Short mmCIF file of C-alpha atoms in Angstrom, two decimals:
data_model
loop_
_atom_site.label_atom_id
_atom_site.label_comp_id
_atom_site.label_asym_id
_atom_site.label_seq_id
_atom_site.Cartn_x
_atom_site.Cartn_y
_atom_site.Cartn_z
CA MET A 28 5.26 -23.80 -15.92
CA ALA A 29 3.06 -24.20 -19.00
CA ARG A 30 2.36 -20.92 -21.01
CA LEU A 31 -0.81 -18.97 -19.88
CA LYS A 32 -3.48 -19.14 -22.31
CA LEU A 33 -5.84 -15.86 -22.56
CA LYS A 34 -9.39 -16.62 -22.07
CA GLU A 35 -10.82 -12.86 -21.94
CA HIS A 36 -9.75 -9.60 -20.40
CA ALA A 37 -12.75 -8.71 -17.86
CA ILE A 38 -12.87 -5.08 -17.75
CA ASN A 39 -15.29 -3.48 -15.53
CA ARG A 40 -16.25 -0.24 -17.23
CA GLU A 41 -18.34 1.24 -14.25
CA TRP A 42 -14.99 1.04 -12.08
CA CYS A 43 -12.32 1.89 -14.97
CA LYS A 44 -11.49 5.93 -14.61
CA GLY A 45 -9.16 5.78 -17.88
CA CYS A 46 -6.01 6.50 -15.89
CA GLY A 47 -3.88 4.67 -18.46
CA ILE A 48 -1.67 3.14 -16.31
CA CYS A 49 -2.39 -0.35 -17.46
CA ILE A 50 -2.20 0.74 -21.15
CA HIS A 51 1.46 2.42 -20.43
CA PHE A 52 2.82 -0.42 -18.94
CA CYS A 53 1.76 -3.19 -21.50
CA PRO A 54 4.36 -4.96 -22.69
CA LYS A 55 2.80 -5.70 -25.77
CA GLN A 56 0.57 -2.75 -26.25
CA VAL A 57 -2.80 -4.78 -26.00
CA LEU A 58 -5.04 -2.18 -24.32
CA GLU A 59 -6.28 1.36 -25.22
CA LEU A 60 -8.84 3.70 -24.50
CA ASP A 61 -11.94 3.95 -26.21
CA SER A 62 -14.15 6.83 -26.98
CA MET A 63 -15.61 7.05 -23.49
CA GLU A 64 -11.85 6.91 -21.99
CA LYS A 65 -12.25 3.34 -20.88
CA VAL A 66 -9.86 0.64 -21.44
CA VAL A 67 -10.68 -2.00 -24.08
CA ALA A 68 -8.64 -4.65 -25.12
CA ALA A 69 -8.06 -4.06 -28.63
CA THR A 70 -5.38 -6.59 -29.58
CA PRO A 71 -5.98 -9.38 -27.17
CA GLU A 72 -4.51 -11.93 -29.54
CA ASP A 73 -0.71 -10.28 -28.51
CA CYS A 74 -1.82 -10.54 -24.69
CA ILE A 75 0.90 -13.13 -22.80
CA CYS A 76 -0.74 -12.97 -19.55
CA CYS A 77 1.38 -11.21 -17.73
CA LYS A 78 -1.00 -9.76 -15.59
CA LEU A 79 1.11 -6.62 -15.04
CA CYS A 80 -2.43 -4.61 -15.86
CA GLU A 81 -3.90 -6.40 -13.25
CA LEU A 82 -1.54 -5.97 -10.60
CA ARG A 83 -1.02 -2.04 -10.89
CA CYS A 84 -4.62 -1.02 -11.78
CA PRO A 85 -5.59 1.22 -8.93
CA ASP A 86 -9.55 0.55 -9.40
CA LEU A 87 -9.13 -3.05 -9.82
CA ALA A 88 -11.10 -2.78 -13.09
CA ILE A 89 -9.34 -5.04 -14.93
CA GLU A 90 -8.88 -8.69 -14.89
CA VAL A 91 -6.84 -11.13 -17.03
CA LEU A 92 -8.99 -14.49 -17.55
CA THR A 93 -6.88 -17.42 -18.54
CA ASP A 94 -7.43 -21.09 -19.27
CA GLN A 95 -5.66 -21.84 -16.08
CA ASP A 96 -8.43 -20.11 -13.98
CA GLU A 97 -10.74 -22.10 -15.23
CA LYS A 98 -8.92 -25.22 -13.90
CA ASN A 99 -8.92 -23.95 -10.59
CA ASP A 100 -12.40 -23.02 -9.92
CA MET B 26 -10.89 -16.94 -3.05
CA SER B 27 -10.67 -14.28 -5.29
CA VAL B 28 -9.44 -10.67 -4.54
CA LYS B 29 -12.96 -9.33 -5.12
CA ASP B 30 -13.77 -11.50 -2.09
CA TYR B 31 -12.38 -9.17 0.17
CA LEU B 32 -13.71 -5.92 -1.17
CA ARG B 33 -17.13 -4.01 -0.26
CA GLU B 34 -17.98 -3.78 -3.85
CA ARG B 35 -20.98 -1.74 -3.01
CA TYR B 36 -18.89 1.12 -2.40
CA PHE B 37 -16.86 0.75 -5.96
CA PRO B 38 -16.00 2.60 -7.67
CA HIS B 39 -13.65 4.27 -5.23
CA MET B 40 -13.17 7.81 -4.67
CA TRP B 41 -9.56 8.24 -5.47
CA CYS B 42 -9.01 10.19 -8.22
CA PRO B 43 -7.60 8.69 -11.52
CA GLY B 44 -4.28 7.18 -11.52
CA CYS B 45 -4.04 7.35 -7.62
CA GLY B 46 -1.24 5.11 -6.10
CA HIS B 47 -4.01 4.41 -3.30
CA GLY B 48 -5.84 2.10 -5.58
CA THR B 49 -3.01 0.18 -6.44
CA VAL B 50 -1.60 -0.10 -2.81
CA LEU B 51 -5.19 -1.53 -2.13
CA ASN B 52 -4.70 -3.96 -5.06
CA SER B 53 -1.32 -5.18 -3.43
CA LEU B 54 -2.84 -5.49 -0.20
CA LEU B 55 -5.61 -7.65 -1.06
CA ARG B 56 -3.56 -9.78 -3.25
CA ALA B 57 -0.66 -10.24 -0.49
CA VAL B 58 -3.87 -11.11 2.30
CA GLU B 59 -5.11 -13.74 -0.44
CA ALA B 60 -1.98 -15.05 -0.83
CA LEU B 61 -1.63 -15.48 2.76
CA GLY B 62 -5.22 -17.31 2.77
CA LEU B 63 -6.00 -15.18 5.96
CA ASN B 64 -9.57 -15.27 6.96
CA LYS B 65 -11.36 -12.01 7.03
CA ASN B 66 -13.24 -12.35 10.07
CA ASP B 67 -9.32 -12.31 11.43
CA ILE B 68 -8.21 -9.41 10.15
CA VAL B 69 -8.90 -5.61 11.80
CA MET B 70 -7.79 -2.53 9.90
CA THR B 71 -7.85 0.59 11.52
CA SER B 72 -7.28 3.73 9.33
CA GLY B 73 -7.13 7.56 10.31
CA ILE B 74 -8.03 10.27 8.42
CA GLY B 75 -7.02 11.34 4.59
CA CYS B 76 -7.44 10.30 1.03
CA SER B 77 -5.48 6.80 2.25
CA ALA B 78 -7.55 6.34 5.56
CA ARG B 79 -10.84 5.83 3.24
CA ILE B 80 -8.97 2.41 2.05
CA SER B 81 -10.56 0.69 5.24
CA GLY B 82 -14.09 1.61 4.22
CA TYR B 83 -13.28 -0.63 1.25
CA VAL B 84 -12.19 -3.76 2.57
CA ASP B 85 -14.16 -6.32 3.80
CA PHE B 86 -12.62 -6.91 7.15
CA HIS B 87 -13.34 -5.59 10.44
CA SER B 88 -12.33 -2.20 9.94
CA LEU B 89 -12.39 0.99 12.39
CA HIS B 90 -12.23 4.54 10.42
CA THR B 91 -11.00 6.45 13.53
CA ILE B 92 -9.43 10.17 14.14
CA HIS B 93 -6.75 11.64 12.39
CA GLY B 94 -3.05 9.95 13.10
CA ARG B 95 -4.69 7.51 15.62
CA ALA B 96 -5.07 4.74 13.61
CA LEU B 97 -2.00 3.14 15.67
CA ALA B 98 -3.13 4.24 18.70
CA PHE B 99 -6.99 2.03 18.09
CA ALA B 100 -5.11 -0.63 16.78
CA THR B 101 -2.88 -0.87 19.65
CA GLY B 102 -6.34 -0.98 21.69
CA VAL B 103 -7.64 -3.57 19.42
CA LYS B 104 -4.41 -5.85 19.53
CA PHE B 105 -3.98 -5.76 23.40
CA SER B 106 -7.83 -6.99 23.82
CA LYS B 107 -7.45 -9.35 21.15
CA PRO B 108 -3.99 -10.56 20.40
CA GLU B 109 -5.19 -13.09 18.31
CA LEU B 110 -6.29 -10.71 15.65
CA LYS B 111 -4.18 -9.75 12.70
CA LEU B 112 -3.79 -5.78 12.85
CA LEU B 113 -3.45 -3.74 9.49
CA VAL B 114 -2.86 -0.24 9.56
CA PRO B 115 -2.73 1.96 6.29
CA MET B 116 -1.97 5.54 6.73
CA GLY B 117 -0.96 8.48 5.01
CA ASP B 118 2.27 10.15 5.37
CA GLY B 119 0.75 13.09 6.98
CA ASP B 120 -1.64 11.08 9.03
CA ALA B 121 1.61 8.51 10.18
CA LEU B 122 4.26 10.94 10.68
CA ALA B 123 2.78 14.54 11.48
CA ILE B 124 -0.35 14.25 13.18
CA GLY B 125 0.65 10.58 14.06
CA GLY B 126 4.26 10.87 14.54
CA ASN B 127 4.08 10.11 18.28
CA HIS B 128 1.81 7.27 18.02
CA PHE B 129 4.19 5.67 15.08
CA ILE B 130 7.17 5.99 17.05
CA HIS B 131 5.87 4.80 20.52
CA ALA B 132 4.10 1.58 18.44
CA ALA B 133 7.46 0.83 17.03
CA ARG B 134 9.36 1.34 20.10
CA ARG B 135 6.60 -1.37 21.94
CA ASN B 136 7.19 -3.61 19.19
CA ILE B 137 3.50 -4.50 19.38
CA ASP B 138 2.52 -7.21 16.91
CA MET B 139 0.79 -4.93 13.84
CA THR B 140 1.41 -3.89 10.11
CA ALA B 141 1.83 -0.30 9.42
CA ILE B 142 1.45 0.61 5.67
CA VAL B 143 2.69 4.40 5.10
CA MET B 144 0.98 5.21 1.75
CA ASN B 145 3.61 7.95 1.02
CA ASN B 146 2.15 10.42 -1.57
CA ARG B 147 4.57 13.21 -0.28
CA ILE B 148 1.60 15.53 0.21
CA TYR B 149 -1.86 16.16 2.08
CA GLY B 150 -4.12 14.83 -1.01
CA MET B 151 -7.73 15.47 0.58
CA THR B 152 -7.33 18.92 1.97
CA GLY B 153 -6.02 20.37 -1.08
CA GLY B 154 -2.43 19.84 -1.57
CA GLN B 155 -0.47 21.24 1.44
CA PHE B 156 3.06 19.94 1.96
CA SER B 157 3.59 17.09 4.41
CA PRO B 158 6.44 16.13 6.54
CA LEU B 159 7.35 13.80 3.81
CA SER B 160 7.39 16.37 0.72
CA GLY B 161 11.04 17.01 1.13
CA LEU B 162 12.90 20.19 0.26
CA ASP B 163 12.36 22.30 -3.15
CA LYS B 164 9.05 20.96 -3.56
CA LYS B 165 5.63 23.20 -4.78
CA ALA B 166 2.64 22.82 -2.74
CA THR B 167 -0.43 24.97 -2.29
CA THR B 168 1.02 25.95 0.82
CA ALA B 169 4.56 26.36 -0.65
CA PRO B 170 4.14 28.29 -3.66
CA TYR B 171 7.82 29.65 -3.59
CA LEU B 172 9.06 25.95 -2.91
CA THR B 173 9.51 24.26 0.79
CA ILE B 174 12.14 24.98 3.12
CA ASP B 175 11.14 21.97 5.13
CA ASN B 176 13.52 18.66 5.38
CA ASN B 177 11.84 15.64 4.81
CA PHE B 178 11.74 12.23 7.40
CA ASP B 179 13.08 9.35 6.37
CA VAL B 180 10.21 6.72 6.97
CA VAL B 181 12.97 3.74 7.22
CA GLU B 182 15.34 5.37 9.27
CA LEU B 183 12.72 6.99 11.67
CA ALA B 184 11.48 3.13 11.94
CA ARG B 185 14.48 1.46 12.33
CA ALA B 186 15.54 4.07 15.04
CA ALA B 187 12.28 4.13 16.73
CA GLY B 188 12.46 -0.06 17.16
CA ALA B 189 10.28 -1.20 14.33
CA SER B 190 11.60 -5.20 14.01
CA PHE B 191 10.77 -5.04 9.99
CA VAL B 192 11.09 -1.95 7.90
CA ALA B 193 10.51 -2.16 3.93
CA ARG B 194 9.99 0.09 1.42
CA THR B 195 8.89 -0.23 -2.22
CA THR B 196 6.49 1.76 -4.53
CA THR B 197 3.43 1.48 -6.63
CA TYR B 198 5.10 1.26 -9.86
CA HIS B 199 7.15 -2.25 -8.43
CA ALA B 200 3.12 -3.91 -7.75
CA LEU B 201 4.85 -7.12 -7.49
CA GLU B 202 7.49 -6.42 -4.78
CA ALA B 203 4.78 -4.45 -3.00
CA VAL B 204 2.72 -7.85 -2.98
CA ASP B 205 5.94 -9.88 -1.83
CA LEU B 206 6.59 -7.29 1.14
CA LEU B 207 3.43 -6.99 2.41
CA LYS B 208 3.51 -10.90 2.96
CA ARG B 209 6.28 -10.63 4.68
CA ALA B 210 5.38 -7.88 6.71
CA ILE B 211 1.99 -9.52 7.91
CA ASP B 212 3.77 -12.70 8.74
CA HIS B 213 6.31 -10.81 10.45
CA LYS B 214 5.69 -11.20 14.54
CA GLY B 215 6.25 -7.74 16.27
CA PHE B 216 5.74 -3.79 14.47
CA SER B 217 6.68 -4.13 10.78
CA VAL B 218 6.44 -0.87 8.79
CA VAL B 219 6.26 -1.04 5.08
CA GLU B 220 6.25 2.30 3.42
CA ILE B 221 4.71 2.21 -0.32
CA LEU B 222 5.43 5.36 -2.43
CA SER B 223 2.30 6.44 -3.86
CA GLN B 224 1.54 8.46 -6.69
CA CYS B 225 -0.56 11.71 -6.39
CA PRO B 226 -1.25 13.05 -9.78
CA THR B 227 -3.82 15.67 -8.80
CA HIS B 228 -1.69 17.68 -6.18
CA PHE B 229 1.88 16.68 -6.10
CA GLY B 230 2.49 15.54 -9.74
CA ARG B 231 0.62 18.62 -11.22
CA LYS B 232 2.13 20.90 -8.50
CA ASN B 233 5.80 19.45 -9.34
CA LYS B 234 5.53 19.09 -12.92
CA GLU B 235 5.87 15.36 -12.86
CA GLY B 236 3.25 14.42 -15.16
CA ASP B 237 0.48 12.31 -15.06
CA ALA B 238 0.14 9.03 -13.18
CA THR B 239 1.88 6.95 -15.69
CA ASN B 240 5.02 9.36 -15.94
CA MET B 241 5.10 9.48 -11.55
CA LEU B 242 5.18 5.56 -12.37
CA GLU B 243 8.34 5.72 -14.58
CA LEU B 244 9.85 8.26 -11.95
CA TYR B 245 9.46 5.69 -9.41
CA LYS B 246 11.07 3.49 -11.69
CA ALA B 247 14.02 5.32 -12.57
CA ASN B 248 14.51 6.86 -9.32
CA THR B 249 14.28 4.04 -6.97
CA ALA B 250 16.69 0.69 -6.81
CA LYS B 251 16.70 -2.46 -4.98
CA LEU B 252 18.72 -2.67 -1.63
CA GLY B 253 22.26 -3.86 -2.48
CA SER B 254 21.82 -3.81 -6.35
CA LYS B 255 24.71 -2.37 -8.85
CA ALA B 256 22.40 0.51 -9.79
CA LEU B 257 22.26 1.60 -5.86
CA LYS B 258 25.95 1.23 -5.43
CA GLU B 259 26.96 3.34 -8.80
CA ASN B 260 24.31 5.86 -7.79
CA PRO B 261 23.34 6.34 -3.91
CA SER B 262 21.27 9.15 -4.52
CA LEU B 263 18.89 6.71 -5.57
CA ILE B 264 15.84 5.74 -3.30
CA ALA B 265 16.68 2.15 -1.57
CA ARG B 266 13.78 -0.22 -1.65
CA GLY B 267 13.74 -3.60 0.06
CA ILE B 268 13.91 -5.18 3.37
CA PHE B 269 15.94 -2.96 5.80
CA VAL B 270 15.40 -4.72 9.28
CA ASP B 271 13.88 -7.74 9.91
CA GLU B 272 14.51 -8.74 13.41
CA THR B 273 13.38 -11.19 15.72
CA ARG B 274 12.90 -9.07 18.98
CA PRO B 275 10.34 -9.71 22.16
CA GLU B 276 6.79 -8.71 21.13
CA TYR B 277 4.40 -6.72 23.43
CA CYS B 278 1.12 -8.56 23.79
CA GLU B 279 3.34 -11.76 24.64
CA ALA B 280 5.71 -9.68 27.02
CA TYR B 281 2.37 -8.58 28.67
CA GLU B 282 0.98 -11.92 28.89
CA GLU B 283 4.32 -13.25 30.81
CA ILE B 284 3.65 -9.91 33.26
CA ILE B 285 -0.10 -11.56 33.84
CA GLN B 286 1.25 -15.06 34.35
CA ARG B 287 3.86 -13.54 36.83
CA ALA B 288 1.24 -11.31 38.92
CA THR B 289 -1.45 -14.01 39.19
CA GLY B 290 1.23 -16.45 39.81
CA GLY B 291 0.19 -18.69 36.88
CA LYS B 292 -3.30 -18.81 38.06
CA ARG B 293 -4.93 -17.32 34.95
#
């Protein structure tokens, strides 16, 4: 399988409650909370597109968009 | 279709607390439904009362938000009248095994084709953190400030003994595994039970000093092990995850159809 390439982290700030699950379990420490206690991708260049944040997010607020998604659409 | 196509987005953000595991269960369930490519018009979700039961409001399936503990009873009615529909029945631990305990064992005994999802957070969250039949011994709750003295049910053993033909357990930490188990449970013909351990950082976690949601997830990682794994063999006190029962047995609606055919001499 070809390596997925990140397009962007689509974060729904209205839905995010800042629980920190995605931040804690990110294997590359890509995410962090901003001053509003919402998640932001601080170092998106480190993202390996494992999508663990997307899978575990209890608020369905984060989506990892990759180049693969574009091809599927 | 993407996961969002199965949501009623107008009700978001949802009412669950920050870090609540029930949101992750919803997330996993939608991914399972999406992976199976089910049509949302063919799915009925019935739920009872409690934090967990609010899930039926957020999904864009046919949904019934019914009375406490009776989600399986309503689901039985729907399935019996329209056997072609897929029934998903998410319940909380109290909803499934305290208030709805009898419905649970009898639905399992009949082996009627539906998927019961027990979102086990070991507490009555919505009403303020009273202990439930799944809290277990020596736990703190608002109704047990000096620790509980009640033993807990083992959902897997109970479902197995009652006759469920598919029984599995996972946690909200193991999200990929949860998607996989839910897929298999939904595909299974007969009564399937999936217990998903789900963190309640607001009540259970706080009362029992388990920290925030991330810490509770770390505990799921540390305190569970896959069925048949080396870790479980070395330390049987760990909570086992995986598929415990997967059998093919006569399904209730099909058996009833046979009775109809016999009674009408095949004229219907």
